Coordinates of C-alpha atoms in Angstrom, one line a residue:
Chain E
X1 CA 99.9 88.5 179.3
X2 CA 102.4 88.0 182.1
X3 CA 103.0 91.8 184.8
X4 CA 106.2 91.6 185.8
X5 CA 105.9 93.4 189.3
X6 CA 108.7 94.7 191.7
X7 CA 109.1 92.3 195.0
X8 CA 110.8 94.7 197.4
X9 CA 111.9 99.0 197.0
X10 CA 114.5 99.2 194.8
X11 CA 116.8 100.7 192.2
X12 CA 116.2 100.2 189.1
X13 CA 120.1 99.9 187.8
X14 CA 120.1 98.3 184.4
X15 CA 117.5 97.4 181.8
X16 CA 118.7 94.4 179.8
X17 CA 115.3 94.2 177.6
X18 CA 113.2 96.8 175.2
X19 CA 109.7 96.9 174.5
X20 CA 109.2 94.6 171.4
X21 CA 111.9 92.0 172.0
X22 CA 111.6 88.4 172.5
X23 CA 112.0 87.0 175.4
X24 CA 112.6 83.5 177.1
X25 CA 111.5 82.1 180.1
X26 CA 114.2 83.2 182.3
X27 CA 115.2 85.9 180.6
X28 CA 116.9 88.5 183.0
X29 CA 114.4 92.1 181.8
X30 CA 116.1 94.5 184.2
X31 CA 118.6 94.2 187.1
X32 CA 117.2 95.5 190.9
X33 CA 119.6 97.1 193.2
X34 CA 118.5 96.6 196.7
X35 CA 119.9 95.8 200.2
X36 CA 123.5 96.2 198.4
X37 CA 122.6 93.6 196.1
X38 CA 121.9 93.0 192.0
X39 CA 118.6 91.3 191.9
X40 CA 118.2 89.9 188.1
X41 CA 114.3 90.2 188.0
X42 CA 113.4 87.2 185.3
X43 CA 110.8 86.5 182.6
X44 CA 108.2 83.6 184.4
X45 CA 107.0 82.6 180.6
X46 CA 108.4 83.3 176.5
X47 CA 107.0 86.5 174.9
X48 CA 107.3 89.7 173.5
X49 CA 107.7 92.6 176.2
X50 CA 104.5 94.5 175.4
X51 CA 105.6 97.1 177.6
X52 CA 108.6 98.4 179.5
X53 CA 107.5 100.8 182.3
X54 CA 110.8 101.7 184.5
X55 CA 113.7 103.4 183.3
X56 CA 117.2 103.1 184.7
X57 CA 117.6 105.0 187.9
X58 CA 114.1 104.8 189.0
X59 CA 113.0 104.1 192.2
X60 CA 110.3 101.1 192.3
X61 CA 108.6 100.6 195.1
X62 CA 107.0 96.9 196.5
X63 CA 104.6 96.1 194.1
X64 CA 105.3 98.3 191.1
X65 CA 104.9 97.2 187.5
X66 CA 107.9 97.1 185.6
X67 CA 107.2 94.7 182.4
X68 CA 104.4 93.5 180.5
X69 CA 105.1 89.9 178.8
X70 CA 102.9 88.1 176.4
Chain M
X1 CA 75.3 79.7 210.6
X2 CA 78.8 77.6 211.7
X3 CA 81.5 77.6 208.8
X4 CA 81.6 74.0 209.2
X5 CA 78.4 73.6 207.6
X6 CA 78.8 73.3 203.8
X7 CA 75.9 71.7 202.1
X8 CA 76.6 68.6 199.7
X9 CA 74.8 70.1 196.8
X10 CA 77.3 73.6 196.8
X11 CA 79.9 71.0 195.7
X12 CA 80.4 69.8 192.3
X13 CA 83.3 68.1 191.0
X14 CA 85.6 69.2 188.2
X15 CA 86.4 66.0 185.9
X16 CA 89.4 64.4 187.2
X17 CA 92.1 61.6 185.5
X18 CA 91.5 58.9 188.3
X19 CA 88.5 57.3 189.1
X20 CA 86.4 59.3 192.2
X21 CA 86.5 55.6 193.8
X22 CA 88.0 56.0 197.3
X23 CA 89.4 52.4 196.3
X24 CA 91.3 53.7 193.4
X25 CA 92.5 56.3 195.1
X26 CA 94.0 54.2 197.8
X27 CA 95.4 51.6 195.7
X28 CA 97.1 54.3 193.3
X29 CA 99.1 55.2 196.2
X30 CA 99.3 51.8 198.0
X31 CA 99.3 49.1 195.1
X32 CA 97.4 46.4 197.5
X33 CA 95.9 47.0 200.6
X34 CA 94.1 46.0 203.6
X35 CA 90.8 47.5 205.1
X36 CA 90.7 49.6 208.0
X37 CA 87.5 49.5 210.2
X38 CA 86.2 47.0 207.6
X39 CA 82.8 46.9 209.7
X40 CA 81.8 50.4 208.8
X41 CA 78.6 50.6 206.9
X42 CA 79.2 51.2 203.1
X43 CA 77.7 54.5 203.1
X44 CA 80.0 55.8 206.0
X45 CA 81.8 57.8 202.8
X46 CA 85.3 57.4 203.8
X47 CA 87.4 54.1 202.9
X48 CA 90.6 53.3 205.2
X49 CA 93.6 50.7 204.6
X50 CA 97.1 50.0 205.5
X51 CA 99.4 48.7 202.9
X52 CA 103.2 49.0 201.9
X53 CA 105.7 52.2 200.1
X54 CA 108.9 51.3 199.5
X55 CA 109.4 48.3 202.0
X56 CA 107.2 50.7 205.2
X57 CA 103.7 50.2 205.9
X58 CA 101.3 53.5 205.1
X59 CA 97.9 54.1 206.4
X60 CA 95.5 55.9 204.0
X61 CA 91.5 57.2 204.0
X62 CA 90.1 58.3 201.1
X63 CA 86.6 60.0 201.8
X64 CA 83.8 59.3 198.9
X65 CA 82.8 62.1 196.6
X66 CA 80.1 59.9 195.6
X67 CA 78.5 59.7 198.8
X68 CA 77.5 63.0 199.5
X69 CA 79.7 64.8 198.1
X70 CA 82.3 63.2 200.3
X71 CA 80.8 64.6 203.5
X72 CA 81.6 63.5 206.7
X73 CA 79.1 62.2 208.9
X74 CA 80.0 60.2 212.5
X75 CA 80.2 57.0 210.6
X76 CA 82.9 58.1 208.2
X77 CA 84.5 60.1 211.2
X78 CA 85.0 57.2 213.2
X79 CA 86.8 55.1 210.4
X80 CA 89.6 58.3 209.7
X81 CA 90.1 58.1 213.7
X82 CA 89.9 54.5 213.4
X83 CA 92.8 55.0 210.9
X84 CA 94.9 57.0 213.0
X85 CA 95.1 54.7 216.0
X86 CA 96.3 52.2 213.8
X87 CA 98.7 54.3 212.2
X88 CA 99.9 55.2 215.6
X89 CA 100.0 51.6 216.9
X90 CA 102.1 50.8 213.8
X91 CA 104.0 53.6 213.9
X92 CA 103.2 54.1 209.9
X93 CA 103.0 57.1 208.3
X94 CA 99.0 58.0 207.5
X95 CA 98.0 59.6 204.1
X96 CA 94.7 61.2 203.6
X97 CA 93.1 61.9 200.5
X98 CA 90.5 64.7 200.9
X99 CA 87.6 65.3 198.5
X100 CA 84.2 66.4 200.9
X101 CA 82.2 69.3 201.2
X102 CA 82.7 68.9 205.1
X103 CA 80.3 68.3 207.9
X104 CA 77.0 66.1 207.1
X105 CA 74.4 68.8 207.3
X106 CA 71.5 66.0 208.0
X107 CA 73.7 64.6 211.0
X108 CA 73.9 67.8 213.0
X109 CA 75.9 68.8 215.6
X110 CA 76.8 64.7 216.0
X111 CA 78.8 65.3 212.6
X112 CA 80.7 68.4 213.7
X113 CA 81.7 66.4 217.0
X114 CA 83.4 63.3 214.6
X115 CA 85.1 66.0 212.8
X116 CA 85.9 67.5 215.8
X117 CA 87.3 64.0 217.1
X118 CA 89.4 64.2 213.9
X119 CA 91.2 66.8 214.5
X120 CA 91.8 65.8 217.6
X121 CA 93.6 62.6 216.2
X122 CA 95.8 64.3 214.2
X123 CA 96.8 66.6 217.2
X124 CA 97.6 63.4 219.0
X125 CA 99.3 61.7 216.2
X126 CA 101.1 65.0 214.8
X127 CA 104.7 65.2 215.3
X128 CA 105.0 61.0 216.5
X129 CA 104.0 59.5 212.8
X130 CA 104.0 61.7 209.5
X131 CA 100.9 62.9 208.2
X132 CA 100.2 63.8 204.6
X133 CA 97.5 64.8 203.0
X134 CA 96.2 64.9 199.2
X135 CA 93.0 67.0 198.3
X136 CA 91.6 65.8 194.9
X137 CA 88.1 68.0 195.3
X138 CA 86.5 70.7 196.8
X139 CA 87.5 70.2 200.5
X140 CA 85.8 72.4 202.7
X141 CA 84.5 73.4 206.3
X142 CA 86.0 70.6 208.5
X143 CA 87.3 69.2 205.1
X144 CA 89.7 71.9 204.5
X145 CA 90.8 72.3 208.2
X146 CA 91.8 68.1 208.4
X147 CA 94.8 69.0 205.6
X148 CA 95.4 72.0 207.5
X149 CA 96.4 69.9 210.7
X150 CA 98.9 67.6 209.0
X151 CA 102.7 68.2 208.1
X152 CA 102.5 68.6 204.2
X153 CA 99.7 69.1 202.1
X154 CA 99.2 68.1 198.4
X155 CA 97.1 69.9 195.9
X156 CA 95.5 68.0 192.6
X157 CA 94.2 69.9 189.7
X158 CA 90.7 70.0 190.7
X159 CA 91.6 70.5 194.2
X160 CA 89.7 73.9 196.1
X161 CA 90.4 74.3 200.2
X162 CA 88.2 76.7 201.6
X163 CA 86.2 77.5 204.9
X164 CA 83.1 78.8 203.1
X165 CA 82.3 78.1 199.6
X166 CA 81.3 80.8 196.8
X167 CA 78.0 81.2 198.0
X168 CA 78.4 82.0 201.3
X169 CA 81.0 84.6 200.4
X170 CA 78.6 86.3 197.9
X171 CA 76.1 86.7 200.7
X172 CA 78.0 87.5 203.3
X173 CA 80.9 90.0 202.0
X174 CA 79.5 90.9 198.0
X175 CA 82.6 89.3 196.9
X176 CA 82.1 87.6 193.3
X177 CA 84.9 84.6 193.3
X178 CA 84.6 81.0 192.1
X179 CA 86.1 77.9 193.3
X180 CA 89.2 77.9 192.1
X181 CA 90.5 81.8 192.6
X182 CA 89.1 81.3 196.2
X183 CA 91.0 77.5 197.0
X184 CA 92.7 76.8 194.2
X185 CA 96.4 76.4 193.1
X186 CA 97.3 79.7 193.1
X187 CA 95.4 81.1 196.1
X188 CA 97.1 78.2 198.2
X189 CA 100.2 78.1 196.1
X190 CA 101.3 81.1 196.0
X191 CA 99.0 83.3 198.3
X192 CA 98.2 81.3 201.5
X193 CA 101.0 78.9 201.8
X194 CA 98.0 76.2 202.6
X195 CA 99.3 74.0 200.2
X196 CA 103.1 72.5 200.4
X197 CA 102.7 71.1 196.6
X198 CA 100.5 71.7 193.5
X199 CA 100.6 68.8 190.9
X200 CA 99.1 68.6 187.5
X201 CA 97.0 65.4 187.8
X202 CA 95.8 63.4 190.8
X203 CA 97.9 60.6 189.9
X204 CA 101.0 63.1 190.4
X205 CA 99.6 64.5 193.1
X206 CA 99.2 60.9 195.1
X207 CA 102.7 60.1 194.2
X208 CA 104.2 63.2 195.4
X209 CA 102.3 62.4 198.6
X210 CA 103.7 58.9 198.8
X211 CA 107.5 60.1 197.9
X212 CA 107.3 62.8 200.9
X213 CA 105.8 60.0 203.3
X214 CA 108.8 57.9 202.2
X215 CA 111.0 60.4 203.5
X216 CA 109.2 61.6 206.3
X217 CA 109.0 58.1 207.8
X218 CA 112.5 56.7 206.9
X219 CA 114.0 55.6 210.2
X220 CA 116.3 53.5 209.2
X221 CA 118.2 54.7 206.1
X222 CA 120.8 57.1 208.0
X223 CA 123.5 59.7 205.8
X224 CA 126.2 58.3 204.5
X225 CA 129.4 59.8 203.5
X226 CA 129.3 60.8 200.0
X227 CA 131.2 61.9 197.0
X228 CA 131.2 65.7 195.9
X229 CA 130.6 67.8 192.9
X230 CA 131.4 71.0 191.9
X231 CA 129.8 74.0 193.1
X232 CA 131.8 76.7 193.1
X233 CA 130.6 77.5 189.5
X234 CA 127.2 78.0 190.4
X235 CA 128.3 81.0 192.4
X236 CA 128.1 84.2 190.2
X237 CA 131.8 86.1 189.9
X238 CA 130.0 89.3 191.4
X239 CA 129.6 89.1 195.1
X240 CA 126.8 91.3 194.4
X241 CA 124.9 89.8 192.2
X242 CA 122.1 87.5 192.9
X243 CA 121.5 84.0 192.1
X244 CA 118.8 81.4 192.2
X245 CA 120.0 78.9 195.1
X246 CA 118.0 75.9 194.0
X247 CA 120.7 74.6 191.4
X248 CA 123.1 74.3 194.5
X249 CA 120.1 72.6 196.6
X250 CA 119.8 70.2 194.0
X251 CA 123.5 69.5 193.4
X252 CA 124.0 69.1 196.7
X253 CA 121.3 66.3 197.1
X254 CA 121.9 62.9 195.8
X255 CA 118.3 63.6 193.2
X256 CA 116.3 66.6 192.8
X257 CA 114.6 67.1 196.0
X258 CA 111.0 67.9 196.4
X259 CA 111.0 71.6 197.5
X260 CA 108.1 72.6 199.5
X261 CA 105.7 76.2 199.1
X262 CA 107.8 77.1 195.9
X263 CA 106.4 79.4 194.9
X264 CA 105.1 80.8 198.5
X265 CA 107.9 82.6 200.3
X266 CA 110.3 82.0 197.7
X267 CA 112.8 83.9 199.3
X268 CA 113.3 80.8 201.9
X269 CA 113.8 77.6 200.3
X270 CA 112.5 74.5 202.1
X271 CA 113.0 71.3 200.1
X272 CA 112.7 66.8 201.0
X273 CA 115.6 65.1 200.0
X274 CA 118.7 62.7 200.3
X275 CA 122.1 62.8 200.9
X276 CA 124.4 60.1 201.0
X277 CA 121.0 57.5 201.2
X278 CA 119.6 59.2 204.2
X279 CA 117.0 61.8 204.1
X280 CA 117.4 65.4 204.8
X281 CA 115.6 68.7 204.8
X282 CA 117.6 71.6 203.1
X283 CA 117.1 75.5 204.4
X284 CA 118.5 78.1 201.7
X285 CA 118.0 81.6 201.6
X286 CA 117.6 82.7 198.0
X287 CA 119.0 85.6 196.8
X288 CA 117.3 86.3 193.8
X289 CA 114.1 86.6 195.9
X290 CA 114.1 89.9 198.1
X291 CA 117.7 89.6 198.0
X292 CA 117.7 86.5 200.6
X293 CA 116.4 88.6 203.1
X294 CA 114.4 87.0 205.7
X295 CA 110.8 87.9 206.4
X296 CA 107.5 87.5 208.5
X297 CA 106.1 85.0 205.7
X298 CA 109.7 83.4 205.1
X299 CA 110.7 82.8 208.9
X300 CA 107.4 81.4 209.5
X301 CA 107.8 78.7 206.5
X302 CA 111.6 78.3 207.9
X303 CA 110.0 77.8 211.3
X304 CA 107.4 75.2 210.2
X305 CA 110.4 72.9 208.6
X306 CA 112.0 73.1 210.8
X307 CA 109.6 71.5 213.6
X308 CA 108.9 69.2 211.2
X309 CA 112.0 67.7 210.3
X310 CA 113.5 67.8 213.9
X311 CA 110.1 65.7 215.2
X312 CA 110.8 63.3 212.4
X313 CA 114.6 63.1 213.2
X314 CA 115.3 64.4 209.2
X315 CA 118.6 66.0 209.7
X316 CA 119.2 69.8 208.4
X317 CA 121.3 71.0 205.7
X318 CA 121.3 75.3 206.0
X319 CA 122.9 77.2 203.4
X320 CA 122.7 81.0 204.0
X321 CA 123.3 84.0 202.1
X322 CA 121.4 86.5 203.9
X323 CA 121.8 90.2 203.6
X324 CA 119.6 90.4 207.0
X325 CA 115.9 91.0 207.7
X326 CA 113.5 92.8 205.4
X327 CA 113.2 96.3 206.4
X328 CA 109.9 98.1 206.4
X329 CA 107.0 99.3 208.2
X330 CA 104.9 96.6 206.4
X331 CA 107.6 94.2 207.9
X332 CA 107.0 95.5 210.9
X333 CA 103.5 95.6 211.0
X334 CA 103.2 92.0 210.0
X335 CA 104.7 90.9 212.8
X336 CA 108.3 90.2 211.1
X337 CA 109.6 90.2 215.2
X338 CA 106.5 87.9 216.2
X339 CA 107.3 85.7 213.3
X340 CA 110.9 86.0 213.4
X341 CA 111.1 85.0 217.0
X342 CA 109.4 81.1 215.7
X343 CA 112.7 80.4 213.5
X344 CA 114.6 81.3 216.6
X345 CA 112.8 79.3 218.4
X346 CA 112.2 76.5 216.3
X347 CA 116.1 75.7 215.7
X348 CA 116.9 76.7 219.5
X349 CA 115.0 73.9 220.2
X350 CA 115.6 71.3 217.4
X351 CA 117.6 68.1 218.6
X352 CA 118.1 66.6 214.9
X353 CA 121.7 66.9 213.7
X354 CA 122.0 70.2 211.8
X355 CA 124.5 71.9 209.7
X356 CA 125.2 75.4 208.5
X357 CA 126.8 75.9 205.3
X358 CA 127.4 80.0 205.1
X359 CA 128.1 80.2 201.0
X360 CA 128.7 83.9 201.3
X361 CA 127.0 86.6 203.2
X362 CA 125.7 86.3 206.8
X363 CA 124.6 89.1 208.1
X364 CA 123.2 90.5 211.5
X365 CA 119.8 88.9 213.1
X366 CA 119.1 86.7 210.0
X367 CA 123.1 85.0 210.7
X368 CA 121.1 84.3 214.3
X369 CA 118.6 83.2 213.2
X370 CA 120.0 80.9 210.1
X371 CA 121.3 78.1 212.4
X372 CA 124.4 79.3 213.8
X373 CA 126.5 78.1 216.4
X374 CA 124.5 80.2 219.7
X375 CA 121.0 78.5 218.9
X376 CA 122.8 75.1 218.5
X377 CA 124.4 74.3 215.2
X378 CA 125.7 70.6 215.0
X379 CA 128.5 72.1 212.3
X380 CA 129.1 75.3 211.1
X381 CA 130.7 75.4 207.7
X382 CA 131.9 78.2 205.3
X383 CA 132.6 78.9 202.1
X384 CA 135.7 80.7 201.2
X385 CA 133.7 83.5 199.5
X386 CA 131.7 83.8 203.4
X387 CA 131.2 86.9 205.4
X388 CA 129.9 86.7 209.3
X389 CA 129.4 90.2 210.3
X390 CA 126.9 92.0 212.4
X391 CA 125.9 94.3 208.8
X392 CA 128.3 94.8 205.7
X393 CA 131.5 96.7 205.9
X394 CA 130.6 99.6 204.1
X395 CA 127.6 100.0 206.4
X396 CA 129.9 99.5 209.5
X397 CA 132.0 102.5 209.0
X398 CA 129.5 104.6 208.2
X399 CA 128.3 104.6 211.5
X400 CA 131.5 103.7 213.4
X401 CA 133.3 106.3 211.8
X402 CA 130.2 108.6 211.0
X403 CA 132.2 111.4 212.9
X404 CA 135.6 110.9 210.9
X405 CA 133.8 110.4 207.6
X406 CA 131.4 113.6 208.0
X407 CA 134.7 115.5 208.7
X408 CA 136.1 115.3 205.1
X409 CA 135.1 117.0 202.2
X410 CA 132.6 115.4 200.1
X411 CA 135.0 114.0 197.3
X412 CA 137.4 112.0 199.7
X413 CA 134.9 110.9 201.4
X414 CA 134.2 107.9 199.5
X415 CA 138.1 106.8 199.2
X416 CA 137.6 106.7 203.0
X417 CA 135.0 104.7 203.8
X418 CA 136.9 102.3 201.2
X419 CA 140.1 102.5 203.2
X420 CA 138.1 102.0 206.6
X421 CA 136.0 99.4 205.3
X422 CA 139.1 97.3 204.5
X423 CA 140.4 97.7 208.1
X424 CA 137.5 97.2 209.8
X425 CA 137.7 93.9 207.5
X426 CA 140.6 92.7 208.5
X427 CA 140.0 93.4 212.2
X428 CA 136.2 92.0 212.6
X429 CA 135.2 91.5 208.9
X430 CA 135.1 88.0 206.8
X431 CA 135.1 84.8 208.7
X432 CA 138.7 84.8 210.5
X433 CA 136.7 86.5 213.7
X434 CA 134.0 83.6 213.7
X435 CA 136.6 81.4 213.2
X436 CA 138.8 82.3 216.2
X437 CA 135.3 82.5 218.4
X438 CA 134.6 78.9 217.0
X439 CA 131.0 80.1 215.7
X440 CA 132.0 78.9 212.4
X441 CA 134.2 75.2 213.1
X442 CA 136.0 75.4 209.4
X443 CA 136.4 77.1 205.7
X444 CA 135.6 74.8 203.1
X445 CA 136.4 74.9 199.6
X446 CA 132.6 75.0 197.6
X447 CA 133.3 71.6 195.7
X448 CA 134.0 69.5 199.1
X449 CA 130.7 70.6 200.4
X450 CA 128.9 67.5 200.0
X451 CA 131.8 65.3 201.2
X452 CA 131.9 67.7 204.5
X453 CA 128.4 68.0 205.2
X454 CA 127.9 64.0 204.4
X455 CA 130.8 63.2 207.2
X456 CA 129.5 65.8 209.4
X457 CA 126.2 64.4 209.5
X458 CA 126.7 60.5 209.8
X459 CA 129.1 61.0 212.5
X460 CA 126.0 61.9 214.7
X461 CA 123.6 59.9 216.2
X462 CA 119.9 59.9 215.1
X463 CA 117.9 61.8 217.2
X464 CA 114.4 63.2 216.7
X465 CA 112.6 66.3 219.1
X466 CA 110.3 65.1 221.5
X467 CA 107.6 67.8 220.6
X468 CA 104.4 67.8 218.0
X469 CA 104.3 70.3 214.4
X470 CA 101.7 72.8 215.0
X471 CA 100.8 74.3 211.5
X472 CA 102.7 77.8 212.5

């Protein structure tokens, strides 16, 4: 099981993934919107997103959890 | 109790793919070689020589798990700073391949003064030949401090670095670890930033060492001009979207370089290459890491490479895209000025030819601080997509015009700070402003980068800084 964990505060401005799909290793989950910027936040492994824990519009802040992979 | 003081039996050695000969390990990374300090008694528990990579001479130790555990008494001490004089005479590069619970408890104080006179050696040597180091075992105490002192530091599977084993931290602090979440890959990977390079087995791991002394000590092969290849397409359409910048690193050198701390700091990337023949150390900020933005853990790493190329006279590639410095109190608090100032610093002083390449945003402190022209930039480049400017140009106007804006009604206000932003653009936005202030020297189209920055660099004599790499 791979947490897929916010780097930095941010937006949370897209969700590309939802719980039970497939994934690849670098698969873009969810796009970030910080400093002005799209930050693609990627799969590090193949799996099924156990869990999705942000929704669109939602603040994360450094550290958060956003996806569970495995 | 001194840290230094790591008893032989604590250490037990994970089953490893080369032989734990000290023999075997120099002559997988030297083919044939010649003793150093031949007249050391067998059980010293560190084996030096001197043999040939790629056409220059290398000096290597290995210390003897056998023996021990590898730790290192006055004996063995004297034949590591045996090995550095040489190395030094011969201006070679010196690799050490580290597998020792640290100081000889049963020599005393006699043992922490060899290892003392160690790191001493390196200190003297560090900055005038390169110094790598491999760590195959459990390398602790003075062990784990030796690899701390050199330029680039090379992790094997069954590799642990620590100050004070598992033991000593259960006693002391209650903490329940083992060997490998205390000093392993990931703790020095991606935690610590002890480590430059993890490899999978210690055959990989004493080649990597060998290809980064190769680089590190080539004097001779100089950049030559060189063919280009596109790289516009790796750009993404949106200028707001992120990208991974290590497909452009590695189209821009001649082979996949070997990027150092991957996966520590990723938001700076520092990687060994060549261009054109000659070697070169590439700077990129990342974007898809903390949007590019520069940090207390990313300057230092910055820093670090930097002082390390410039002493070996590696010349420096910089591509930026760099929103500006991380905000936060946590920033703050770790010292992201303190830390900041050492890329300043380190590039301020740097005498090795350097060149920016600004692919698209360079913004505020971080454009400073990214090699540009003020702290000494041999070339300044950009990309037609680039943008020099103290912050974005939406940010601008809103506190240029914070009066003007505040002043109209809510729903026009956007449609203003639109119009604004485009003519505070045209007046001090983009790159025509840098341009006219010759802080950027010319616009170049993406896929002529290699050709420019090739041309750029071999018109420039080699030069190295006169000054040694502290481990920042």
């Amino acid at each position: 099981m791979a947490e897929v964990r916010a780097e930095m505060v941010a937006n949370v401005w897209k969700l590309l993934v939802s719980e039970g799909d497939q994934v690849e290793d670098g698969d873009t989950l969810v796009i970030l919107e910080s400093m002005k910027m799209e930050i693609p936040v990627l799969a590090e492994g193949a799996g099924t997103v156990s869990q999705l824990l942000v929704s669109e519009g939602q603040v994360v802040q450094e550290g958060d959890l956003i996806a569970v992979v495995g | 109790m001194t840290t230094l003081d790591v008893a032989p039996a604590a250490v037990t050695v994970a089953a490893v793919d080369l032989d734990r000969d000290p023999r075997a390990r120099l002559s997988a990374l030297l083919g044939a070689w010649r003793p150093v300090a031949a007249d050391a008694p067998a059980d010293s528990g560190v084996v030096a020589g001197v043999g040939k990579l790629g056409g220059a001479e290398v000096v290597a130790f290995a210390t003897d798990p056998s023996r021990q555990g590898g730790a290192l008494g006055v004996e063995g001490c004297a034949v590591i700073t045996t090995a550095y004089e040489v190395a030094l005479r011969r201006d070679a590069g010196i690799v050490g391949i580290w597998h020792s619970g640290g100081a000889r408890l049963a020599e005393g104080v006699a043992s922490l003064d060899g290892v003392g006179r160690i790191f001493a050696a390196m200190t003297r040597a560090s900055g005038r030949v390169p110094q790598v180091s491999v760590v195959l075992g459990p390398a602790a105490g003075g062990a784990a401090y030796g690899p701390a002192l050199t330029d680039v530091v090379v992790l094997g599977p069954a590799g642990r670095v620590f100050v004070t084993g598992p033991d000593v931290v259960r006693s002391v602090t209650g903490e329940d670890v083992d060997m490998e979440q205390l000093g392993g890959p990931d703790a020095h990977g991606r935690r610590s930033g002890v480590v430059h390079l993890v490899a999978d087995t210690d055959r990989a791991a004493i080649a990597k060492a060998g290809e980064v002394v190769g680089l590190l000590a080539d004097r001779r092969t100089r950049v030559r001009p060189t063919a280009d290849r596109p790289m516009a397409e790796l750009l993404p359409h949106s200028p707001r979207r992120a990208y991974d910048v290590r497909p452009i690193v590695t189209r821009l050198l001649d082979e996949p370089g070997i990027e150092l701390h991957p996966k520590w700091a990723p938001n700076i990337v520092t990687s060994l290459g060549r261009l054109g023949g000659g070697p070169i150390g590439v700077l990129a900020t990342n974007p898809l890491r903390l949007a590019g933005c520069l940090d207390a853990t990313s300057a230092e790493k910055a820093a670090r490479f930097v002082r390390m190329c410039d002493a070996f006279g590696v010349p420096l590639v910089v591509l930026v895209d760099v929103p500006g410095y991380l905000p936060g109190v946590k920033q703050e608090w770790d010292g992201v000025v303190r830390r900041g100032a050492k890329l300043l610093h380190a590039f301020a002083e740097a005498t090795v030819p350097r060149v920016t390449v600004v692919t698209r945003k360079a913004y505020g402190g971080a454009y400073i601080a990214m090699n540009s022209r003020s702290l000494g930039a041999t070339k300044v480049f950009a990309w037609p997509s680039a943008e020099v400017a103290v912050m974005g140009p939406i940010a601008a106007v809103r506190i240029l015009h914070r009066k003007a804006l505040a002043a109209v009604p809510e729903p026009e206000r956007a449609e203003l700070e639109i119009a604004l932003a485009a003519e505070h653009e045209a007046t001090s936005g983009g790159v025509g402003r840098a341009l006219d202030l010759e802080l950027v020297d010319e616009v170049i189209g993406a896929d002529t980068t290699r050709s420019a920055v090739s041309m750029a660099l071999a018109g420039y004599p080699r030069r190295c800084g006169s000054h040694r790499n502290i481990p920042l």
